[in-house]
């Protein structure tokens, strides 16, 4: 084989090696990273569903835990400035519907509380329990 | 360990540079047409085989020593697992793998050899070797300071161009010296192919040196920053030494270039002797540039000057701030002697130019005038300086720091320099008025030096033993905030478009036990209306703000309410009808109030509108401008939104 052919082959091998390397390991790494995150989210969801089940929830319901400060108390609603609620909401101020069991009569504006939300998702949840933070 | 790393890095860099230059020169010379050129090429290839082996060996040493340094224990340099970890899990390790993979392919190419008598085979063999050597060299730019200190690809690209230029120029010198020396040994006139190669290299080297200088200036600008970094840091000193070594190398190159025409001139006497002399010049030049490579390696192991605290070496520095106080024309009128000198100089110049147009007279007169004018005219620009003149404060410009500084000032400084009261006392004795422009002109580092060491000539004691270093920097943050209160520019209830200058000190928005947020987190995202409220006087306004919060929020404004004292019940005190949904600070309030009350004195309700960049743009104080109205605040927010060219983000430290 002539040297110019060897040179072309070497360059091709480098380029193809790089391309295949990214195509197999690089892309697989990205896919695996995504799969790990999805699995972690699923594990978290299962954990929350199990906790909801222990708390008497129905099939498919989850239980989220949050921490925040009460900003306003209404008969069926509590406005809370809360930290991030993992798997549900970022840190912000949100109004949560109250379950009868929540015993919110003791909450006042400015109170720091830990609270638990039960439901199936962002648009279907209810504050079921709270305690002083 | 660091010395070993330095040595290995230097050797590795030098080998890659020499390999690049050697193959570039072989390509420049073209396929050998004479026996002499064939012998020279064989000699260069033999060198190249050794160079690539040494490059790989030094590379292994670099990786091992870097692993030891990464792990913080020297024995890790010999542990396969630690080295494997450094290779796979760090960016320098990844780049090391790529570079040395290329060097291994290059070594295979060189040691396997092959028949290169056909022209295309020769070009393919030398071209491939050059390409591999270049890639192994320029990827070094991906693991240097530029790559570490910037996410932009341009600084890295600049470094790569610099390395490529070094490879072509620096690396080509040694084989060129060998070529010229060999060419001058066997005949009265040097081999014509050698002369042709020298001529080609000379043209390429000129362009390469210009590229090197250009990319070097860009790199220095990015990593050194300024004169203080250049003269006051180890990184800067190495750069200056590099320049000092570069000058004789360039002079030698210029000398070689000057005698180059005599090599091929048919009328020149003893061209072989000239070639020998050039070979000597080029060999010395090659030695000097190897020293340059050592200095460049040392620079990669030191903190870049821009990120280091420079130690100013002289007792004076030039400051253009004096022009801020006295306009240039007024200053000129105050100096009739200098004006007369410049006038007569111009007259002489005009006469000389009109009578005899001799460049030497023209430039001589100009030089005398410029030198004389500079000597006299620069005098007012020269001010005293200290080793810490350009030091960067370790503390950010925060409300907490200003409040701390204020407390220290009142305890240790106010008795001489004056109190903070509105009707403040005149400084006592020879003490300096810290609100005077001369003090404002001092850099933060100079104030630090003066506080630390005092001014015995003015009776000011040193505070190095009395105050900790942090406390001294707190005082400087306070002085900078205090200094803005006497600025001729005022911030009122109406936003002055395109005039952002009053930096809002950073503060921590702590609401109960929620995770605290720094004010600087809003930069680039939202405006902030900082409300210093006092109950019960502010009750009506707070109710109005609670109602208006939705509108303000849509306009991109976050309201941050700060009562005068830290209290967990601050939110409850505001009541819940209407609900107050904006952050109400419950911790660190005293510091925030102390710092921000410098901009809006008094104890009454006040509001400060901070733009998206972090500058205070409008201030309402209820006892000065009256209680702000909802529409007035909203109008100023909308006015700020109209600003076409927002100011740059302010620095986190005072200067």
JSON list of C-alpha atoms in Angstrom, two decimals, chain A residues 1-8 10-11 14 18 67-74 79-83 93 107-113 133, chain B residues 102 105 109 113-116 120-122 124-125 128 131-132 135 511-515 568 571-573 575-576 578-584:
[
{"chain": "A", "resi": 1, "resn": "UNK", "atom": "CA", "xyz": [0.00, 0.00, 0.00]},
{"chain": "A", "resi": 2, "resn": "UNK", "atom": "CA", "xyz": [1.25, 3.47, -0.86]},
{"chain": "A", "resi": 3, "resn": "UNK", "atom": "CA", "xyz": [1.86, 6.05, 1.79]},
{"chain": "A", "resi": 4, "resn": "UNK", "atom": "CA", "xyz": [-0.72, 8.51, 0.50]},
{"chain": "A", "resi": 5, "resn": "UNK", "atom": "CA", "xyz": [-3.27, 5.74, 0.77]},
{"chain": "A", "resi": 6, "resn": "UNK", "atom": "CA", "xyz": [-2.12, 5.02, 4.31]},
{"chain": "A", "resi": 7, "resn": "UNK", "atom": "CA", "xyz": [-2.43, 8.71, 5.17]},
{"chain": "A", "resi": 8, "resn": "UNK", "atom": "CA", "xyz": [-5.98, 8.84, 3.85]},
{"chain": "A", "resi": 10, "resn": "UNK", "atom": "CA", "xyz": [-5.39, 7.00, 8.99]},
{"chain": "A", "resi": 11, "resn": "UNK", "atom": "CA", "xyz": [-7.34, 10.24, 8.67]},
{"chain": "A", "resi": 14, "resn": "UNK", "atom": "CA", "xyz": [-9.51, 9.06, 13.06]},
{"chain": "A", "resi": 18, "resn": "UNK", "atom": "CA", "xyz": [-14.43, 10.00, 16.42]},
{"chain": "A", "resi": 67, "resn": "UNK", "atom": "CA", "xyz": [-42.27, 24.04, 53.45]},
{"chain": "A", "resi": 68, "resn": "UNK", "atom": "CA", "xyz": [-43.32, 27.65, 53.38]},
{"chain": "A", "resi": 69, "resn": "UNK", "atom": "CA", "xyz": [-44.82, 30.70, 55.02]},
{"chain": "A", "resi": 70, "resn": "UNK", "atom": "CA", "xyz": [-48.56, 31.34, 55.21]},
{"chain": "A", "resi": 71, "resn": "UNK", "atom": "CA", "xyz": [-49.44, 34.64, 53.53]},
{"chain": "A", "resi": 72, "resn": "UNK", "atom": "CA", "xyz": [-53.24, 34.54, 53.81]},
{"chain": "A", "resi": 73, "resn": "UNK", "atom": "CA", "xyz": [-55.87, 32.21, 55.24]},
{"chain": "A", "resi": 74, "resn": "UNK", "atom": "CA", "xyz": [-59.32, 31.78, 53.63]},
{"chain": "A", "resi": 79, "resn": "UNK", "atom": "CA", "xyz": [-51.88, 31.21, 50.24]},
{"chain": "A", "resi": 80, "resn": "UNK", "atom": "CA", "xyz": [-48.35, 29.97, 50.90]},
{"chain": "A", "resi": 81, "resn": "UNK", "atom": "CA", "xyz": [-44.94, 31.27, 49.83]},
{"chain": "A", "resi": 82, "resn": "UNK", "atom": "CA", "xyz": [-43.15, 27.96, 49.59]},
{"chain": "A", "resi": 83, "resn": "UNK", "atom": "CA", "xyz": [-39.80, 26.47, 48.67]},
{"chain": "A", "resi": 93, "resn": "UNK", "atom": "CA", "xyz": [-46.41, 31.78, 46.17]},
{"chain": "A", "resi": 107, "resn": "UNK", "atom": "CA", "xyz": [-52.74, 28.97, 60.73]},
{"chain": "A", "resi": 108, "resn": "UNK", "atom": "CA", "xyz": [-52.11, 32.71, 60.57]},
{"chain": "A", "resi": 109, "resn": "UNK", "atom": "CA", "xyz": [-50.40, 34.95, 58.05]},
{"chain": "A", "resi": 110, "resn": "UNK", "atom": "CA", "xyz": [-46.64, 34.83, 58.67]},
{"chain": "A", "resi": 111, "resn": "UNK", "atom": "CA", "xyz": [-46.59, 31.33, 60.17]},
{"chain": "A", "resi": 112, "resn": "UNK", "atom": "CA", "xyz": [-43.82, 29.08, 58.87]},
{"chain": "A", "resi": 113, "resn": "UNK", "atom": "CA", "xyz": [-45.32, 25.64, 58.18]},
{"chain": "A", "resi": 133, "resn": "UNK", "atom": "CA", "xyz": [-42.02, 24.38, 60.67]},
{"chain": "B", "resi": 102, "resn": "UNK", "atom": "CA", "xyz": [-2.39, 11.77, 18.06]},
{"chain": "B", "resi": 105, "resn": "UNK", "atom": "CA", "xyz": [-0.31, 7.77, 15.57]},
{"chain": "B", "resi": 109, "resn": "UNK", "atom": "CA", "xyz": [3.90, 6.91, 11.05]},
{"chain": "B", "resi": 113, "resn": "UNK", "atom": "CA", "xyz": [8.50, 4.80, 7.42]},
{"chain": "B", "resi": 114, "resn": "UNK", "atom": "CA", "xyz": [7.78, 3.64, 3.88]},
{"chain": "B", "resi": 115, "resn": "UNK", "atom": "CA", "xyz": [8.77, 4.44, 0.36]},
{"chain": "B", "resi": 116, "resn": "UNK", "atom": "CA", "xyz": [8.29, 8.14, -0.35]},
{"chain": "B", "resi": 120, "resn": "UNK", "atom": "CA", "xyz": [2.26, 12.18, -3.83]},
{"chain": "B", "resi": 121, "resn": "UNK", "atom": "CA", "xyz": [3.59, 9.69, -1.26]},
{"chain": "B", "resi": 122, "resn": "UNK", "atom": "CA", "xyz": [6.10, 12.22, -0.01]},
{"chain": "B", "resi": 124, "resn": "UNK", "atom": "CA", "xyz": [1.04, 12.55, 2.04]},
{"chain": "B", "resi": 125, "resn": "UNK", "atom": "CA", "xyz": [3.69, 11.35, 4.52]},
{"chain": "B", "resi": 128, "resn": "UNK", "atom": "CA", "xyz": [0.08, 13.75, 7.60]},
{"chain": "B", "resi": 131, "resn": "UNK", "atom": "CA", "xyz": [-1.24, 17.63, 10.60]},
{"chain": "B", "resi": 132, "resn": "UNK", "atom": "CA", "xyz": [-0.84, 15.22, 13.51]},
{"chain": "B", "resi": 135, "resn": "UNK", "atom": "CA", "xyz": [-3.27, 18.91, 16.30]},
{"chain": "B", "resi": 511, "resn": "UNK", "atom": "CA", "xyz": [-38.21, 35.68, 54.65]},
{"chain": "B", "resi": 512, "resn": "UNK", "atom": "CA", "xyz": [-38.68, 33.55, 57.74]},
{"chain": "B", "resi": 513, "resn": "UNK", "atom": "CA", "xyz": [-37.00, 30.16, 57.44]},
{"chain": "B", "resi": 514, "resn": "UNK", "atom": "CA", "xyz": [-37.27, 30.11, 53.63]},
{"chain": "B", "resi": 515, "resn": "UNK", "atom": "CA", "xyz": [-34.00, 29.84, 51.67]},
{"chain": "B", "resi": 568, "resn": "UNK", "atom": "CA", "xyz": [-40.38, 36.95, 62.48]},
{"chain": "B", "resi": 571, "resn": "UNK", "atom": "CA", "xyz": [-45.60, 39.46, 57.89]},
{"chain": "B", "resi": 572, "resn": "UNK", "atom": "CA", "xyz": [-48.33, 38.96, 60.46]},
{"chain": "B", "resi": 573, "resn": "UNK", "atom": "CA", "xyz": [-48.10, 42.65, 61.45]},
{"chain": "B", "resi": 575, "resn": "UNK", "atom": "CA", "xyz": [-52.27, 41.70, 58.23]},
{"chain": "B", "resi": 576, "resn": "UNK", "atom": "CA", "xyz": [-53.90, 39.56, 55.59]},
{"chain": "B", "resi": 578, "resn": "UNK", "atom": "CA", "xyz": [-55.50, 42.40, 51.34]},
{"chain": "B", "resi": 579, "resn": "UNK", "atom": "CA", "xyz": [-52.93, 39.59, 51.45]},
{"chain": "B", "resi": 580, "resn": "UNK", "atom": "CA", "xyz": [-49.31, 40.73, 51.24]},
{"chain": "B", "resi": 581, "resn": "UNK", "atom": "CA", "xyz": [-47.74, 38.34, 48.74]},
{"chain": "B", "resi": 582, "resn": "UNK", "atom": "CA", "xyz": [-44.38, 40.04, 48.15]},
{"chain": "B", "resi": 583, "resn": "UNK", "atom": "CA", "xyz": [-41.28, 39.16, 50.23]},
{"chain": "B", "resi": 584, "resn": "UNK", "atom": "CA", "xyz": [-41.15, 40.85, 53.63]}
]
